[in-house]
XYZ file of C-alpha atoms in Angstrom:
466
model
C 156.637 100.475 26.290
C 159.657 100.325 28.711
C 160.965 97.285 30.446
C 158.717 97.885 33.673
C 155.683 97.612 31.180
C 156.533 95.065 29.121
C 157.492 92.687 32.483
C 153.714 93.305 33.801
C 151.883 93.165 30.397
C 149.323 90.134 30.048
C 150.611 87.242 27.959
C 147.402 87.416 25.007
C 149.273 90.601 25.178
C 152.888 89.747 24.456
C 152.091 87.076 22.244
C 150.709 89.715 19.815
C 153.182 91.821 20.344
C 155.479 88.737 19.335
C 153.842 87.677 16.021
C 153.745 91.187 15.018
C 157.232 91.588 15.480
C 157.425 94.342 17.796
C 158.999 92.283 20.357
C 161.444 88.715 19.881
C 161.079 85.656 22.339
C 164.383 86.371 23.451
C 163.791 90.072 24.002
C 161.184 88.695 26.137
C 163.300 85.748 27.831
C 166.304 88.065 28.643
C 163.708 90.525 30.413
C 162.324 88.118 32.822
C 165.463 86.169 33.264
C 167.519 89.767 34.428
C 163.998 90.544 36.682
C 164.460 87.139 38.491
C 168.005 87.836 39.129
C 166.884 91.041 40.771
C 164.037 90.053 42.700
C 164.109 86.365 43.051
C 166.605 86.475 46.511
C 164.117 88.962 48.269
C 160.957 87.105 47.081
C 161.935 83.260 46.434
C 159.284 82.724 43.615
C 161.929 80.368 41.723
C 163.609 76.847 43.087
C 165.364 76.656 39.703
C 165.978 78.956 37.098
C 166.310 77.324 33.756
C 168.372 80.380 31.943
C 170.040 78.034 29.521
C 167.433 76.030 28.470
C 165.078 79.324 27.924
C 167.848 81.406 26.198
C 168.604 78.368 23.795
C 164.403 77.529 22.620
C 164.304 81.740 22.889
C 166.950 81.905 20.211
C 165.516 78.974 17.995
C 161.920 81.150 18.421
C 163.372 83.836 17.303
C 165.118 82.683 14.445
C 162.057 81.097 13.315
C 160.261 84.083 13.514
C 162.829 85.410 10.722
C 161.395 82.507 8.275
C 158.063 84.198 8.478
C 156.369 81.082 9.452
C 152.556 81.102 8.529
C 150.794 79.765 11.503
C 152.148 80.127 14.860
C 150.975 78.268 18.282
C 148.881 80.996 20.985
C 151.691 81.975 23.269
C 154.268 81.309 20.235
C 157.515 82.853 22.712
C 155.870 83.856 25.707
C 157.881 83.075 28.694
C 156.088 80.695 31.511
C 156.973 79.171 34.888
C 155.776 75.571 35.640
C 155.536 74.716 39.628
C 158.211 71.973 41.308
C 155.574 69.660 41.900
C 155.760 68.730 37.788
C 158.492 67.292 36.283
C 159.963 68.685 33.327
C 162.333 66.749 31.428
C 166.039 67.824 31.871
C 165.287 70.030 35.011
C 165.639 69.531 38.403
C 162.114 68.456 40.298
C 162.785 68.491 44.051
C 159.085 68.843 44.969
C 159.528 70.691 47.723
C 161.658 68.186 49.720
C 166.028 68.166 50.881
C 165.703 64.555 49.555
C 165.075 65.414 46.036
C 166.603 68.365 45.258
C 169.451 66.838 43.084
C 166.685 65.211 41.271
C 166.870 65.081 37.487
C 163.453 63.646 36.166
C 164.123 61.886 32.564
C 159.908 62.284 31.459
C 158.182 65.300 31.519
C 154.229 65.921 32.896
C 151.459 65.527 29.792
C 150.679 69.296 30.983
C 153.933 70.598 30.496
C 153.970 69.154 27.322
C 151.113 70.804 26.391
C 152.508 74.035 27.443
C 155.883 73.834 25.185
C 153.556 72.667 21.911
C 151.320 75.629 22.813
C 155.050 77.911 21.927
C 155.399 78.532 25.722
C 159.224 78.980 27.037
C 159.796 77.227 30.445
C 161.634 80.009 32.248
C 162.313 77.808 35.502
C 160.296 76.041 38.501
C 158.278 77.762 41.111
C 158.762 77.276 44.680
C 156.171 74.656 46.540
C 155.547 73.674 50.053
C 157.039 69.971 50.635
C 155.031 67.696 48.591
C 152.226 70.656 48.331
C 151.002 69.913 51.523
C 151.009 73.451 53.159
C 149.058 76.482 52.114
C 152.674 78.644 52.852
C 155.898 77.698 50.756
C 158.167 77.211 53.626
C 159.986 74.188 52.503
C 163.462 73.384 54.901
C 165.491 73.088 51.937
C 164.569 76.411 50.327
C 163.958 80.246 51.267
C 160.538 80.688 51.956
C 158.503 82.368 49.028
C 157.257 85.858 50.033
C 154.421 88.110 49.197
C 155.378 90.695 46.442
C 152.713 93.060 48.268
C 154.451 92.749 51.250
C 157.473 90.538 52.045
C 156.694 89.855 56.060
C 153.629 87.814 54.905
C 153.340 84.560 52.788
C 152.712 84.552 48.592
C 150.467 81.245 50.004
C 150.453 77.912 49.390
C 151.718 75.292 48.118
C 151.818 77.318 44.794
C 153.289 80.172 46.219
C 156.201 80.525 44.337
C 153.652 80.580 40.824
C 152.245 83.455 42.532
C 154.734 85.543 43.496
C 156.567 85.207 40.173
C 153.265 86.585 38.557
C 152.514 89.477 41.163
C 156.827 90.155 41.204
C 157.008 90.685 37.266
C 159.166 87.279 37.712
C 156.586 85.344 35.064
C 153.719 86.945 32.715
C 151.988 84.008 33.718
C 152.052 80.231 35.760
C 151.089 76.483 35.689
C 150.082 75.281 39.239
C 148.434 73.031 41.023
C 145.388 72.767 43.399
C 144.927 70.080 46.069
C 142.998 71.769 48.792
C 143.146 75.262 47.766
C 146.625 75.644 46.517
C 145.775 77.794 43.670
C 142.910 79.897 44.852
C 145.472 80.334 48.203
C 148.463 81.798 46.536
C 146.587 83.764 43.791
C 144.543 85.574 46.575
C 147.630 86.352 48.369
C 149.224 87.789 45.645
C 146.109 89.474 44.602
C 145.805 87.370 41.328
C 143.176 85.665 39.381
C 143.378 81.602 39.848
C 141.341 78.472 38.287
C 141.258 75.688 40.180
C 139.653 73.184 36.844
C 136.829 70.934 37.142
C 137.983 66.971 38.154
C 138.924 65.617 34.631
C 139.777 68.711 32.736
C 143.182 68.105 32.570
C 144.941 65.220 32.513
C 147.429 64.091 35.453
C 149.413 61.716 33.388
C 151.974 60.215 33.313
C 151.942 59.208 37.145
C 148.368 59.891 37.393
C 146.603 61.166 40.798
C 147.826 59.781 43.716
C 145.249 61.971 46.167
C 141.902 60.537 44.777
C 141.032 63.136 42.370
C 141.448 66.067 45.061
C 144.378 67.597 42.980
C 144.407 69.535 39.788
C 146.716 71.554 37.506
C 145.282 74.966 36.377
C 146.528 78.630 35.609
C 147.353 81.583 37.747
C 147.374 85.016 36.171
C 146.762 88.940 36.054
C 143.980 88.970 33.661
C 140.784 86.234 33.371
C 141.552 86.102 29.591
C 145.431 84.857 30.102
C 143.983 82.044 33.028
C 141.255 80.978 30.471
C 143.174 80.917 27.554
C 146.050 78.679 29.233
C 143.173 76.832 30.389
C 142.537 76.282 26.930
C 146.507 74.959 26.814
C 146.311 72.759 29.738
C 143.000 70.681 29.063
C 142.288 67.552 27.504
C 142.863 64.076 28.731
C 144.392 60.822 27.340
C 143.914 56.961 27.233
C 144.480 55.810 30.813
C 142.903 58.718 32.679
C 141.072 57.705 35.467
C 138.643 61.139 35.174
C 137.648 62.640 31.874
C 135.438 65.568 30.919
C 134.729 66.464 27.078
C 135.730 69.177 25.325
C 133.688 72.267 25.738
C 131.479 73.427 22.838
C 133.538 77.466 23.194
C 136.939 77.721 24.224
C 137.280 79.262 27.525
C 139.053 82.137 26.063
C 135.840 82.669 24.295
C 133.746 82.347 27.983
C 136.148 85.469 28.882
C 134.396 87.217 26.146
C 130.689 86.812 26.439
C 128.158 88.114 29.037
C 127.317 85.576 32.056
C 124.075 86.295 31.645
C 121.701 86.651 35.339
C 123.209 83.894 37.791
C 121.803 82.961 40.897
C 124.030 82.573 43.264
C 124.542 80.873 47.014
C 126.748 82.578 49.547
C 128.493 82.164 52.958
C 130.628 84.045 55.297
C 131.327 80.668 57.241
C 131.680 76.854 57.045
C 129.659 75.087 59.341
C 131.059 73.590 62.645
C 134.479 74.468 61.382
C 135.303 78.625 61.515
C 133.735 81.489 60.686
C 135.361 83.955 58.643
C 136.897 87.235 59.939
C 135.634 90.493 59.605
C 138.024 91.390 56.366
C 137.269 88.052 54.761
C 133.289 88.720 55.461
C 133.494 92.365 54.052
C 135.292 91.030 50.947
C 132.252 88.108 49.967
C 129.423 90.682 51.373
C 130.981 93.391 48.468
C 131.062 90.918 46.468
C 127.541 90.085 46.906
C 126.340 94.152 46.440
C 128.157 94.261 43.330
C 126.511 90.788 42.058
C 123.282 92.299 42.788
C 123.863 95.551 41.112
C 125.008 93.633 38.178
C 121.570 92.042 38.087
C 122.232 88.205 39.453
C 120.010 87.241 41.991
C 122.117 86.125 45.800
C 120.673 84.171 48.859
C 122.631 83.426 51.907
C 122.862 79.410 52.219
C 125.719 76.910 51.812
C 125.818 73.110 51.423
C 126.672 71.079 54.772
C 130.791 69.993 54.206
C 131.189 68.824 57.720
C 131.206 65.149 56.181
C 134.105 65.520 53.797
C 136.623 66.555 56.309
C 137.512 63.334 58.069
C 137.499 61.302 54.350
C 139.368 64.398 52.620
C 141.613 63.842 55.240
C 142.599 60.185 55.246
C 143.404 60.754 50.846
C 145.419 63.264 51.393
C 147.233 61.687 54.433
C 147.626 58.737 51.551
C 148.588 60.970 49.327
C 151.514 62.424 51.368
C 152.973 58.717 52.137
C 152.694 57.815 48.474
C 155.364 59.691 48.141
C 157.823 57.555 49.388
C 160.429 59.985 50.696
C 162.453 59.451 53.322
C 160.494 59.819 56.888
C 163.433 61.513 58.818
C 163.598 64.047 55.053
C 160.469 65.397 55.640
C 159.023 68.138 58.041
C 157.535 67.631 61.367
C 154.083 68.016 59.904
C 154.045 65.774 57.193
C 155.868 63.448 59.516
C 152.807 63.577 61.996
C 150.367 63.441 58.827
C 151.586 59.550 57.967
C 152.314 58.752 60.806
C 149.466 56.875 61.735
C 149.410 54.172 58.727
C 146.218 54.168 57.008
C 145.010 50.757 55.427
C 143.824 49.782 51.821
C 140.747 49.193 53.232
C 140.452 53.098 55.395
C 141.520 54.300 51.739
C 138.938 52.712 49.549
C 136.322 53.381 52.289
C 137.175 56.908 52.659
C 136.851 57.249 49.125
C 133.626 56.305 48.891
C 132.463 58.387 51.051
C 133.831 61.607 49.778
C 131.898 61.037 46.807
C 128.950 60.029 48.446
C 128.786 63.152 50.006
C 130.001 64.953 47.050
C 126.968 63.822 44.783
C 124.847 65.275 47.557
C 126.543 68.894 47.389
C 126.027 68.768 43.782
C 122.529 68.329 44.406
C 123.158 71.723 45.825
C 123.754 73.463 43.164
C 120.161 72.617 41.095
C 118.605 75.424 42.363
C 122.201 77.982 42.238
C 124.925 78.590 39.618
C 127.537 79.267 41.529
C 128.530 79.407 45.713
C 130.605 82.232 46.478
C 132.876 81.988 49.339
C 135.734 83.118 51.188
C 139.055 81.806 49.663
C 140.423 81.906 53.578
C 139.347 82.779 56.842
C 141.503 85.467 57.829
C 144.081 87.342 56.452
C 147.076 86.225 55.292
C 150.139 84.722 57.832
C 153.609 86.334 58.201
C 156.315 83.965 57.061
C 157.450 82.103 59.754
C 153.991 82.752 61.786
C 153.270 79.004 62.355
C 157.049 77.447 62.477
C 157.361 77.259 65.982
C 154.252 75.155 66.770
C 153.713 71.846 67.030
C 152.314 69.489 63.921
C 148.766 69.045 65.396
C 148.796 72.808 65.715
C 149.821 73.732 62.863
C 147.509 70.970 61.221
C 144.224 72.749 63.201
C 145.621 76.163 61.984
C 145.463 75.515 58.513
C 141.656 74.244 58.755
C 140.921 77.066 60.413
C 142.449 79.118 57.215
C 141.448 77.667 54.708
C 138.647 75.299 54.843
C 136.066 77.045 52.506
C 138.620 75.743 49.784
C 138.488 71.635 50.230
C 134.530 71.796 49.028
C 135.508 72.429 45.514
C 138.451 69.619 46.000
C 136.889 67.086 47.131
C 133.919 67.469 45.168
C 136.026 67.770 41.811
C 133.567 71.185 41.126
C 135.294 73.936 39.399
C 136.302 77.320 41.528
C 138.510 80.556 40.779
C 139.853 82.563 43.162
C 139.909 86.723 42.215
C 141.079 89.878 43.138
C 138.405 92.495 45.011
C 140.234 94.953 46.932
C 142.518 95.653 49.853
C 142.699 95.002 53.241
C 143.838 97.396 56.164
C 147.534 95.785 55.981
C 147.819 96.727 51.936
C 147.148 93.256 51.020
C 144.832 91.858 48.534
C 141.736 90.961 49.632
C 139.846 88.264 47.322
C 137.023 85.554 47.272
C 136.006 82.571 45.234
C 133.470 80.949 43.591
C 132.421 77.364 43.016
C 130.382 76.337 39.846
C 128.663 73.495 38.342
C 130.093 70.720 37.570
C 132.286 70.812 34.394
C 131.090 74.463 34.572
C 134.325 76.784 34.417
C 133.018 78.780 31.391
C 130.224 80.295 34.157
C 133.080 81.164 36.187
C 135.064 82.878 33.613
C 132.356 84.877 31.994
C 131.272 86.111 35.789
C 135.132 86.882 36.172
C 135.698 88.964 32.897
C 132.749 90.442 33.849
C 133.695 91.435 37.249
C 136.894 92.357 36.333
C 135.192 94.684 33.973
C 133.182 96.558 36.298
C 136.087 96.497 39.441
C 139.412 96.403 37.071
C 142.730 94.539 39.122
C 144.810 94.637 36.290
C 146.643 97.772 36.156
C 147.500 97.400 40.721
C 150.818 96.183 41.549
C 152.816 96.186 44.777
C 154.013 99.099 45.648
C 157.758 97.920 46.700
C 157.927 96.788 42.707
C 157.754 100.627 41.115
């Protein structure tokens, strides 16, 4: 296997390779370290690249390895990239923003920690929008990230930079985060596979939520098995947590291995009173829907009624963004506009309680379906730069129009993945997600694995990359 290979082969995959000794952690370190070197400046996947740190645990792997240790952790040296909106102890965390990008956080995110006991190596952090409030990575103290398929056009948002360093060969694999779409975004840009976890799955500690249960960590990927089994990594809560789920009876590395079994499943091409979707984001969910029925589940056209979450959705995350507490005059014109009107306790609480109001009510929705499939976005991806010039109620209107089939599965707290299935008349990836049950992601990954069976992503990369 040559270095091109190795770079794009799934992380199940090198960990393997690593316990068999065929391949050392710092083999494996030193390969993705000189790859973001070379493609980093033209793609801007990477805020910070943590070559030190890496090349010092890859060492200590590796010389552990040599002691023929008899149990090993899953991804026991398998290089990883964890998104600027997380701290990790030691590096810098600028989420996004000019203010903090000297910022040296002395704690580290519970799901980080996860990640290093699971034998990960923290190869550096991912680019974000500022404060992950964009679905583009276009912060003003950064590059922009860019789409591996195609560098005119956005890797998406705000986990962009996750994305592109898994489509670029930058990563074998990423931890991000989803607040409104911002994994199923990016990994449908990059024509990945995405999991945007059910509310409660993973913990958010040691700050805890600040956006009312909209956000989530998960995994972006190449293959449903690596995205399940870092699942696996990232779940599990502890004392304090405001949402909690219990552990599932199989792992979801095991849900990427069985048969689904015949789903029924609710679709939609548009989301009512909002946008419909365009003609490329139609074809890809009405391919999707052949292919379902060929496979045997049974499809009807309907959709739950959203229209009610989008003024509460929007007051928590407007919240969310001012929780911050960044300097007003640091921040972009957008978020600027965002909190500028100051919302009260009581608008909060309120707001609050009607999201999940109405979220109870689409739940209802899905005792007569499995799963919803959906567009992830309502047209094709933007160009970098597309939406800079406009003003922040603009741009604000724009992004609704983009990507509102996404905030259902937010505000609700339901699981959804985002997945590769096909190509659009520009070269880039066409995809389209599903929503589940709640607590349901195991239905989601065994449809995935199965769908990535029968239509195989795996083995496409961008073309600029051979």
């Amino acid at each position: 296997m040559n270095a091109f290979d190795l770079a794009f082969t799934p992380a199940l995959k090198l960990a393997e390779l690593i316990r068999d000794r065929e391949i050392s952690p710092l083999d494996l370190v030193e390969l993705y370290l000189e790859r973001i070197s070379h493609l980093n400046p033209q793609f801007g996947a990477y805020f910070t690249v943590a070559a030190e740190q890496a090349i010092n645990d890859a060492k200590a792997k590796t010389a552990l390895l040599a002691t023929n240790p008899t149990e090993l952790p899953p991804f026991f040296g398998v290089p990883i990239s964890i998104k600027d909106l997380n701290p990790v102890l030691g590096v810098p965390c600028s989420y996004g923003t000019a203010a903090l990008v000297k910022y040296i956080p002395e704690y580290e995110d519970v799901v980080v920690t996860k990640i290093r006991e699971a034998g990960f190596i923290i190869l550096g952090k991912t680019a974000t929008s500022e404060l992950g409030s964009f679905p583009y990575t276009e912060p003003t103290c950064f590059p922009p990230s860019r789409n591996p398929w195609n560098p005119e056009y956005t890797s998406g948002g705000s986990s962009g930079g996750a994305a592109a360093a898994v489509a670029a060969g930058m990563s074998p694999i990423a931890q991000a985060s989803d607040g409104g779409g911002s994994i199923r975004v990016p990994a449908a840009c990059c024509g990945l596979f995405g999991i945007k976890p059910a509310r409660g799955r993973i913990s958010p500690a040691p700050a805890g939520d600040r956006f009312g249960g909209l956000a989530t960590n998960g995994p972006i990927a190449r293959t449903v098995a690596d995205a399940a089994a870092l699942l696996d990594v990232m779940s599990g809560n502890i004392p304090g947590d405001t949402y909690t789920l219990p552990k599932p009876e199989l792992s979801f590395l095991s849900a990427s291995r069985q048969k689904p079994g015949r789903l029924r499943v609710a679709y939609a091409t548009s989301i009512q009173a909002i946008a419909i979707a365009d003609t490329t984001s139609q074809q890809a969910v009405l391919q999707t829907v052949q292919l379902l029925q060929e496979l045997g589940h049974t499809t009807t056209e309907k959709c739950p009624d959203i229209r009610g979450l989008v003024e509460p959705f929007q007051t928590i995350w407007r919240t969310g963004i001012a929780a911050s507490d960044v300097p007003l005059e640091s921040l972009q014109p957008m978020n600027r506009w965002l909190i500028s009107k100051n919302i009260t306790a009581t608008e909060y609480v309120k707001a609050v309680a009607q999201m999940q109001i109405l979220s109870r009510q689409i739940a209802n929705f899905f005792n007569d379906f499995d799963l919803l499939l959906l567009p992830v976005y309502l047209h094709s991806p933007i160009r970098v730069g597309e939406w800079s010039h406009l003003s922040p109620e603009d741009i604000f209107e724009n992004i609704i129009q983009w990507i509102a089939p996404c905030a259902l599965a937010n505000a609700t707290g339901l699981p959804a993945i985002a997945l590769p299935v096909g190509f659009d008349q520009l070269g880039l990836p066409m995809s389209v997600q599903f929503v589940g049950k709640a607590a349901a992601e195991s239905t989601l990954i065994s449809l995935a694995a199965q769908l990535e069976m029968v239509k195989p992503w795996v083995n496409k990369l961008p073309n600029l990359l051979h």
